[in-house]
mmCIF file of C-alpha atoms in Angstrom:
data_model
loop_
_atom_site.group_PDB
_atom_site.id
_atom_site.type_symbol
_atom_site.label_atom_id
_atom_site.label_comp_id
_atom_site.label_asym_id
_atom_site.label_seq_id
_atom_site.Cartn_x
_atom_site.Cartn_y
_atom_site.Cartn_z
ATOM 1 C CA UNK A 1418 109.370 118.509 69.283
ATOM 2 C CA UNK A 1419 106.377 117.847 71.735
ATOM 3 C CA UNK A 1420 104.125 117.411 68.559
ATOM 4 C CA UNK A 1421 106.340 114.709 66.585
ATOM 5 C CA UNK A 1422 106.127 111.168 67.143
ATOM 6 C CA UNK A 1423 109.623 110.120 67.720
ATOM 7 C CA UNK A 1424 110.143 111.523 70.961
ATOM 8 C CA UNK A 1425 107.383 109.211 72.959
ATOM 9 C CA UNK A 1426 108.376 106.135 70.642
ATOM 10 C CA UNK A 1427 112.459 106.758 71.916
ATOM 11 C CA UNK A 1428 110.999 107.179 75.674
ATOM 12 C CA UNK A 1429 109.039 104.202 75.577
ATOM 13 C CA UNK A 1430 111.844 101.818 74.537
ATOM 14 C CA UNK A 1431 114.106 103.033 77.121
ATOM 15 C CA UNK A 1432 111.583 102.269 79.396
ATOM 16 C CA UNK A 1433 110.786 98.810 78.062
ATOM 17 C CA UNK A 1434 114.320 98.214 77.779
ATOM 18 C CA UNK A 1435 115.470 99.802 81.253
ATOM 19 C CA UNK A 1436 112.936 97.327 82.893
ATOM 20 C CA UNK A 1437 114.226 94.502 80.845
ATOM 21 C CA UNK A 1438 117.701 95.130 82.204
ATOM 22 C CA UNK A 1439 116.407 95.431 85.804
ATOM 23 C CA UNK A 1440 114.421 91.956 85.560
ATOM 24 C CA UNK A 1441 117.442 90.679 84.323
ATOM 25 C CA UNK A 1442 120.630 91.555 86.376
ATOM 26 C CA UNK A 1443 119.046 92.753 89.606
ATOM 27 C CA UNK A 1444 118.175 89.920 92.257
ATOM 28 C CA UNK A 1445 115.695 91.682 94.708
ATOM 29 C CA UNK A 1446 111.966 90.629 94.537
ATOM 30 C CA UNK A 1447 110.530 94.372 95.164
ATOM 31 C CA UNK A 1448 113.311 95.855 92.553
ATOM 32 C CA UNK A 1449 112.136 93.404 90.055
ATOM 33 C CA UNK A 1450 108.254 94.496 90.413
ATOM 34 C CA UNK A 1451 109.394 97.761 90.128
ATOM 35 C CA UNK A 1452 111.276 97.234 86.949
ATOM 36 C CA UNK A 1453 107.497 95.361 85.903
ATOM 37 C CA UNK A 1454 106.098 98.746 86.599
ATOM 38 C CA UNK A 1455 108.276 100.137 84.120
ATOM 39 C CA UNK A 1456 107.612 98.007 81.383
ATOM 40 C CA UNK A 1457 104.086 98.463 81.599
ATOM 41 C CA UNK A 1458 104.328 102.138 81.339
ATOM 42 C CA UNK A 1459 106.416 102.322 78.806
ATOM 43 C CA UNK A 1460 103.662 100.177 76.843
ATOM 44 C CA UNK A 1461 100.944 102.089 77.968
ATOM 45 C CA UNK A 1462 103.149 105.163 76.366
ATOM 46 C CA UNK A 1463 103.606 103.381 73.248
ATOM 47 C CA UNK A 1464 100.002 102.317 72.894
ATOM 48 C CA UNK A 1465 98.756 106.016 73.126
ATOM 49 C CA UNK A 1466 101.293 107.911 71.207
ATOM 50 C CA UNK A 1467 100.884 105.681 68.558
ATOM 51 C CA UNK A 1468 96.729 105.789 69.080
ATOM 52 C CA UNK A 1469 97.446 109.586 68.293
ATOM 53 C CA UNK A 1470 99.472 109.682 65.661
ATOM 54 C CA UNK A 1471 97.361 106.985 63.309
ATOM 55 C CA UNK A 1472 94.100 107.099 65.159
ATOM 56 C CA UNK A 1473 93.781 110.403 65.519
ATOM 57 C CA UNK A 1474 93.199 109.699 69.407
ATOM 58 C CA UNK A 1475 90.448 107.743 69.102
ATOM 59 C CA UNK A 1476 88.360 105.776 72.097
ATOM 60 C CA UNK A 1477 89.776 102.513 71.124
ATOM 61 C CA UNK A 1478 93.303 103.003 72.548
ATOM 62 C CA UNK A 1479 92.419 104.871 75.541
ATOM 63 C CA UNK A 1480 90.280 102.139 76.659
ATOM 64 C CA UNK A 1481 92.832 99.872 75.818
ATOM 65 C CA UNK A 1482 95.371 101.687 78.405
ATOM 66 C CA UNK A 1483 92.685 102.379 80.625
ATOM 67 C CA UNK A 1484 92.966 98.079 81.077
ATOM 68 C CA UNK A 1485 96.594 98.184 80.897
ATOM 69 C CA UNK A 1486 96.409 100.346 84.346
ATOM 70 C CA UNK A 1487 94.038 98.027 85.749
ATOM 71 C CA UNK A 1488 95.831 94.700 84.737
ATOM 72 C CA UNK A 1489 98.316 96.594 86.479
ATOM 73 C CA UNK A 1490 97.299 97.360 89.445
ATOM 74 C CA UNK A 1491 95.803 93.587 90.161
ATOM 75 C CA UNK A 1492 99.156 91.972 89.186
ATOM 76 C CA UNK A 1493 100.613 94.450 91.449
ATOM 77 C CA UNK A 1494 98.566 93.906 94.363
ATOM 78 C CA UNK A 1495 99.481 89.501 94.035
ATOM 79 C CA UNK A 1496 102.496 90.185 93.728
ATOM 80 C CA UNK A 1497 103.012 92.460 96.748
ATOM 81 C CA UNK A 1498 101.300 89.687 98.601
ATOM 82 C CA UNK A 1499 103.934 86.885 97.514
ATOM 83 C CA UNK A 1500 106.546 88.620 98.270
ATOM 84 C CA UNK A 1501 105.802 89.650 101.732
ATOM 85 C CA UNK A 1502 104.736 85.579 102.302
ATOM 86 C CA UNK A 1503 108.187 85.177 100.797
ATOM 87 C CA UNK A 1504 109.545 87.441 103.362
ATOM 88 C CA UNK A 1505 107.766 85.533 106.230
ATOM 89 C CA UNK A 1506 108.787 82.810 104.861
ATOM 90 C CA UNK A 1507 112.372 82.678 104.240
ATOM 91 C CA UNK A 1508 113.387 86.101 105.685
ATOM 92 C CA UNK A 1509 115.016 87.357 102.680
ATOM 93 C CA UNK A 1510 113.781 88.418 98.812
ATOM 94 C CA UNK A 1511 116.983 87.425 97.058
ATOM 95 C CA UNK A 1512 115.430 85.429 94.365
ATOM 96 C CA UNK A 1513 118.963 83.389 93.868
ATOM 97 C CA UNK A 1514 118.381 81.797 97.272
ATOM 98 C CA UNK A 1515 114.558 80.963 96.264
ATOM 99 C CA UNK A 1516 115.412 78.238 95.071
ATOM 100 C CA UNK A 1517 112.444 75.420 96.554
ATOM 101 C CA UNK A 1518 109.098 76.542 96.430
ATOM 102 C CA UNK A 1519 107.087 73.258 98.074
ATOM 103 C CA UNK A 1520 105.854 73.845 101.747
ATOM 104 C CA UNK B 501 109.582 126.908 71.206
ATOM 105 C CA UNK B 502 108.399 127.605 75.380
ATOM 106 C CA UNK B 503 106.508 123.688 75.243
ATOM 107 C CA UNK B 504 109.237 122.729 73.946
ATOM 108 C CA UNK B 505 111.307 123.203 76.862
ATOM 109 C CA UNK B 506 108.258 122.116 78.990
ATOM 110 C CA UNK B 507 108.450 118.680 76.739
ATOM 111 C CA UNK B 508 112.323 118.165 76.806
ATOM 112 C CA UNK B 509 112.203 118.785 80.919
ATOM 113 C CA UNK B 510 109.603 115.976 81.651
ATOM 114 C CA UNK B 511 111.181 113.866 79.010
ATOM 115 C CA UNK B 512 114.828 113.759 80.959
ATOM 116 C CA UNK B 513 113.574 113.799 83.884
ATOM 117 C CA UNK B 514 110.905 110.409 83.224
ATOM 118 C CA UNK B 515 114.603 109.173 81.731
ATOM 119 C CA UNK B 516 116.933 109.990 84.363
ATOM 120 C CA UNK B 517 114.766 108.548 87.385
ATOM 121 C CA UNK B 518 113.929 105.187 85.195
ATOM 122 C CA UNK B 519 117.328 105.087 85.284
ATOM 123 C CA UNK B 520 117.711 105.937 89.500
ATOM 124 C CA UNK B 521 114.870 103.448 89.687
ATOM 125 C CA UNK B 522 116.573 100.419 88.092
ATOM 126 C CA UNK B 523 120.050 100.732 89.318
ATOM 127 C CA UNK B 524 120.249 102.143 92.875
ATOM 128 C CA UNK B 525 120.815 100.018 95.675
ATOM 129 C CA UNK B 526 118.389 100.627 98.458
ATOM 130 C CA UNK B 527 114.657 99.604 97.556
ATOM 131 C CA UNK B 528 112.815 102.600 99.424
ATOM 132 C CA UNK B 529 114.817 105.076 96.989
ATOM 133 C CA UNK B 530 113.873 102.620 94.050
ATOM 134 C CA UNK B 531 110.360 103.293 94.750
ATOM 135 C CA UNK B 532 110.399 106.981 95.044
ATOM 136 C CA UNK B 533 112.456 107.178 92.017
ATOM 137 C CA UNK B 534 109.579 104.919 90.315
ATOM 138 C CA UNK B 535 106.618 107.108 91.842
ATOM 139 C CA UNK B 536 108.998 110.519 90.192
ATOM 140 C CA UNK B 537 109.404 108.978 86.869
ATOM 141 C CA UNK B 538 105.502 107.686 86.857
ATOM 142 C CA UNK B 539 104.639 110.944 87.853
ATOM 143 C CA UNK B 540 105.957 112.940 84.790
ATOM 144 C CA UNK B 541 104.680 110.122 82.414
ATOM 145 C CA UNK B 542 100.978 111.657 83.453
ATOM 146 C CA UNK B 543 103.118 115.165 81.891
ATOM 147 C CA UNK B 544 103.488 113.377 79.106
ATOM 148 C CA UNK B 545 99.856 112.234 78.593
ATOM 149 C CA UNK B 546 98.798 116.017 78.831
ATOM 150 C CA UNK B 547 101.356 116.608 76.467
ATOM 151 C CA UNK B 548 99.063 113.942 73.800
ATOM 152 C CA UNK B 549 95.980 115.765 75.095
ATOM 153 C CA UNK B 550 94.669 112.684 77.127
ATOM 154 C CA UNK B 551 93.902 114.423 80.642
ATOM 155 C CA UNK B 552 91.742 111.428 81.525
ATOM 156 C CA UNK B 553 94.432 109.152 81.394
ATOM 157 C CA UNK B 554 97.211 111.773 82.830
ATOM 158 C CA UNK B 555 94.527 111.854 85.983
ATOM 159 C CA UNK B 556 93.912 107.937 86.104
ATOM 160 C CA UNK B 557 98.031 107.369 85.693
ATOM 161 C CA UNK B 558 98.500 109.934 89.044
ATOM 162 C CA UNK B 559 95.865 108.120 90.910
ATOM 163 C CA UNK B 560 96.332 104.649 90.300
ATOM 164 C CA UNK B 561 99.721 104.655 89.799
ATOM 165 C CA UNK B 562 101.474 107.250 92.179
ATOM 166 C CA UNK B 563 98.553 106.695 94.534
ATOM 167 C CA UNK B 564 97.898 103.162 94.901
ATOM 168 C CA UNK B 565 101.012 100.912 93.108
ATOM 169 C CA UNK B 566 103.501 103.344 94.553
ATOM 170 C CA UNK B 567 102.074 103.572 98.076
ATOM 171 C CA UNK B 568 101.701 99.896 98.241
ATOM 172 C CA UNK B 569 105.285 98.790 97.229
ATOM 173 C CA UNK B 570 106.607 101.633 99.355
ATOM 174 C CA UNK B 571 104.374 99.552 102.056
ATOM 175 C CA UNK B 572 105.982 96.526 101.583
ATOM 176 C CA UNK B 573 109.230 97.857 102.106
ATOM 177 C CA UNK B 574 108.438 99.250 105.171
ATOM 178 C CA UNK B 575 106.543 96.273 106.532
ATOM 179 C CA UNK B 576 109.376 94.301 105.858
ATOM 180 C CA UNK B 577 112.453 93.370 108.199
ATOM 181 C CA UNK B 578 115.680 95.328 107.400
ATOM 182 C CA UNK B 579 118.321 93.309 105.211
ATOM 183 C CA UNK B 580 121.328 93.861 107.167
ATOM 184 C CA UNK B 581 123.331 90.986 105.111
ATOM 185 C CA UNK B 582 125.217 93.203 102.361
ATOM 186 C CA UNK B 583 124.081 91.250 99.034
ATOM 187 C CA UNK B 584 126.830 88.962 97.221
ATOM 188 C CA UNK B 585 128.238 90.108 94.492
ATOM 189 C CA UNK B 586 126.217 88.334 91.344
ATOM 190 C CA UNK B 587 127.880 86.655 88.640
ATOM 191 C CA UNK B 588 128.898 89.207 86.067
ATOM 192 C CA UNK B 589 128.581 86.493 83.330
ATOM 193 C CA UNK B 590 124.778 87.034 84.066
ATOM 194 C CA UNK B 591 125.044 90.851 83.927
ATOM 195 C CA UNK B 592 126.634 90.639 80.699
ATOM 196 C CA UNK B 593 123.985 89.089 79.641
ATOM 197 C CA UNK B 594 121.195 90.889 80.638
ATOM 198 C CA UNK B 595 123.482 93.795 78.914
ATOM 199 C CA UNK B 596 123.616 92.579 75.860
ATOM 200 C CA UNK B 597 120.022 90.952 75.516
ATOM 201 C CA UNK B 598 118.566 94.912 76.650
ATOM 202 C CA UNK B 599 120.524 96.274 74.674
ATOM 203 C CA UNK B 600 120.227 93.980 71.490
ATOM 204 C CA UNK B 601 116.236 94.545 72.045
ATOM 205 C CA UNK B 602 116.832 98.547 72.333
ATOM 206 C CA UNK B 603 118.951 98.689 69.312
ATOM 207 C CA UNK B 604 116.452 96.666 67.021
ATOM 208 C CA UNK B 605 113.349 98.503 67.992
ATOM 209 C CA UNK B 606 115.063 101.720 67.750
ATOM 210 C CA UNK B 607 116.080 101.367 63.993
ATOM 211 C CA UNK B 608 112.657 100.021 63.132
ATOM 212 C CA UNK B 609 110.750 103.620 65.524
ATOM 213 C CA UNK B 610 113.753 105.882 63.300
ATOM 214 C CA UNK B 611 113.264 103.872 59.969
ATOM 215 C CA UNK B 612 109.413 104.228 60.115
ATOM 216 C CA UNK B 613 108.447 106.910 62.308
ATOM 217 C CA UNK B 614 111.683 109.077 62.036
ATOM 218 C CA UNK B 615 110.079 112.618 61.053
ATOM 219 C CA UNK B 616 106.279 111.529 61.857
ATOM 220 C CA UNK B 617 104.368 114.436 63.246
ATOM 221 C CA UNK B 618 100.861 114.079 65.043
ATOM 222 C CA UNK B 619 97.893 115.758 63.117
ATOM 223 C CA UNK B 620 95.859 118.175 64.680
ATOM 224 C CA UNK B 621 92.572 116.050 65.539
ATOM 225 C CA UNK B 622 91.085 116.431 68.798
ATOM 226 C CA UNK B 623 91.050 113.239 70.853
ATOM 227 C CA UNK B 624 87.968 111.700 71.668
ATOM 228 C CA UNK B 625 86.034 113.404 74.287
ATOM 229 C CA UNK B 626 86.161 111.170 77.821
ATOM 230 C CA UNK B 627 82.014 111.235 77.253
ATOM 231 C CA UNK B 628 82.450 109.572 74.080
ATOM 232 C CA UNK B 629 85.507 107.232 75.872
ATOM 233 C CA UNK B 630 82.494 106.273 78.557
ATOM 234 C CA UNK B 631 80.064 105.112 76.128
ATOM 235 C CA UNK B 632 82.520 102.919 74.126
ATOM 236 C CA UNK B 633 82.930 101.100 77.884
ATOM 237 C CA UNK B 634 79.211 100.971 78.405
ATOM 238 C CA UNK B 635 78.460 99.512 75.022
ATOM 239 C CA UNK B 636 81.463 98.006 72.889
ATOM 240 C CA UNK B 637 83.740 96.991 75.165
ATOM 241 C CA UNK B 638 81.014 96.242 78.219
ATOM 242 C CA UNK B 639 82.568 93.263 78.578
ATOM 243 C CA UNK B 640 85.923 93.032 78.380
ATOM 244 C CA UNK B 641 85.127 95.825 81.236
ATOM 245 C CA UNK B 642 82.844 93.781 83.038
ATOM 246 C CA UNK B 643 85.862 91.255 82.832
ATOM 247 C CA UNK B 644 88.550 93.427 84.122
ATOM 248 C CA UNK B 645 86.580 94.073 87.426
ATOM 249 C CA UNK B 646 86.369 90.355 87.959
ATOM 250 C CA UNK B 647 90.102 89.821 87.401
ATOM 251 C CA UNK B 648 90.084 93.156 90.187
ATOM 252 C CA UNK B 649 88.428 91.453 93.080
ATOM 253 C CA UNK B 650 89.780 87.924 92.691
ATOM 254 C CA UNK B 651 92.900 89.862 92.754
ATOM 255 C CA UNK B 652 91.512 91.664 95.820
ATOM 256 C CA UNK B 653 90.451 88.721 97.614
ATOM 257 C CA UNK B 654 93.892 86.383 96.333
ATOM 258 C CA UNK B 655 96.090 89.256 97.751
ATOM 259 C CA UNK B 656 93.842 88.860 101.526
ATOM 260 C CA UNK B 657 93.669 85.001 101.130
ATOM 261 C CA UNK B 658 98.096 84.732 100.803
ATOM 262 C CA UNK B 659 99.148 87.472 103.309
ATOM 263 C CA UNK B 660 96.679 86.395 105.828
ATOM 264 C CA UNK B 661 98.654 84.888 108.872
ATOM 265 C CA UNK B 662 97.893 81.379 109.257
ATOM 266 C CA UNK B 663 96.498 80.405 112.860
#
């Protein structure tokens, strides 16, 4: 089982899919990024299971999840930052009441 | 029969705390439940033979993303309102459209990839990795540390208190 494809492919969408339901339903900013977080590993999953199974685990996919985790980690650090200005700002993350952004 | 085990272990547990992660109600235990489930993704990518990657995921990931948003949390003021209940309308559809997306892409994985099994090349060597970065892709690397330090110097520039 740990050497067939399936497996990773099945725990990547759940992933994908778990974060897609978390962006969606749940209304707190530092939830949300966390449900981001998800997503992108469950890509980074996809990318290299699949880079192993038809590339033989070649260089070209590593490198491509080796940006994936940086792209990551800078869209992690802005967002951090908004959302504690947010927090200064307005004193709450529920992203229903966010609903002006001037000023 | 033994990795097996190993394999099926890491692959509920990544489930069941993606799971914990999304749907529990207090942030802090959302982000340790994300930091578990990131964790045993980095089993995983031993599991493919990429211990590079498996290393990179545990320190970027569990120590960096996961320490910062834990951070945040901290940092910020305790939410003593109890949240309002949210429109189940919207719930059902963020059901359905998950779900819908789930259900397409898992026919296609089980139509196409169904009974694949991985062949038994090595990976490329990490030496091999680092001289595709120096000479290929040099600059879609020299890029990405751009993109890192305006992303440094954005994140100082917004959270800096203004005078």
């Amino acid at each position: 089982m740990a050497f067939t494809l399936f497996p990773y492919l099945l725990l990547s969408l759940i992933l994908v899919s778990l974060g897609l339901i978390g962006i969606l339903i749940r209304r707190n900013l530092v939830i949300m990024l966390i449900c981001v977080e998800l997503i992108l590993n469950g890509v980074t999953l996809n990318v290299l299971a699949l880079n192993k199974f038809s590339l033989g685990g070649g260089a070209g996919g590593q490198i491509l999840a080796i940006f994936i985790v940086a792209l990551a980690a800078a869209e992690t650090t802005i967002a951090l930052a908004l959302i504690f200005l947010i927090f200064r700002h307005y004193k709450e993350i529920d992203a229903e009441k966010l609903t002006e952004l001037k000023g | 029969m033994f990795s097996d085990v190993i394999f099926i272990v890491f692959w509920l547990v990544i489930a069941i705390f993606a799971v914990l992660a999304v749907f529990l109600q207090k942030p802090i235990y959302n982000a340790f439940s994300m930091a578990i489930s990131i964790f045993s993704i980095a089993g995983l990518y031993i599991f493919l033979g990429y211990e590079f990657l498996a290393a990179l995921q545990v320190l970027v990931y569990v120590g960096a993303i996961s320490v910062a948003i834990i951070f945040v949390i901290m940092l910020s003021p305790p939410v003593t309102v109890q949240p309002k209940k949210i429109n189940p309308y919207k719930i059902a559809i963020g059901v359905i459209t998950s779900l819908a997306f789930f259900g397409v892409f898992f026919m296609l994985f089980y139509v196409k990839y169904g009974d694949a099994k991985f062949g038994n090349t090595l990976n490329a060597s990490i030496s091999e990795v680092g001289k595709m970065l120096a000479t290929k892709y040099a600059l879609p690397f020299e890029i990405i540390s751009v993109i890192l330090l305006v992303a440094i110097l954005g994140a100082i520039v917004l959270a800096k208190k203004e005078e």
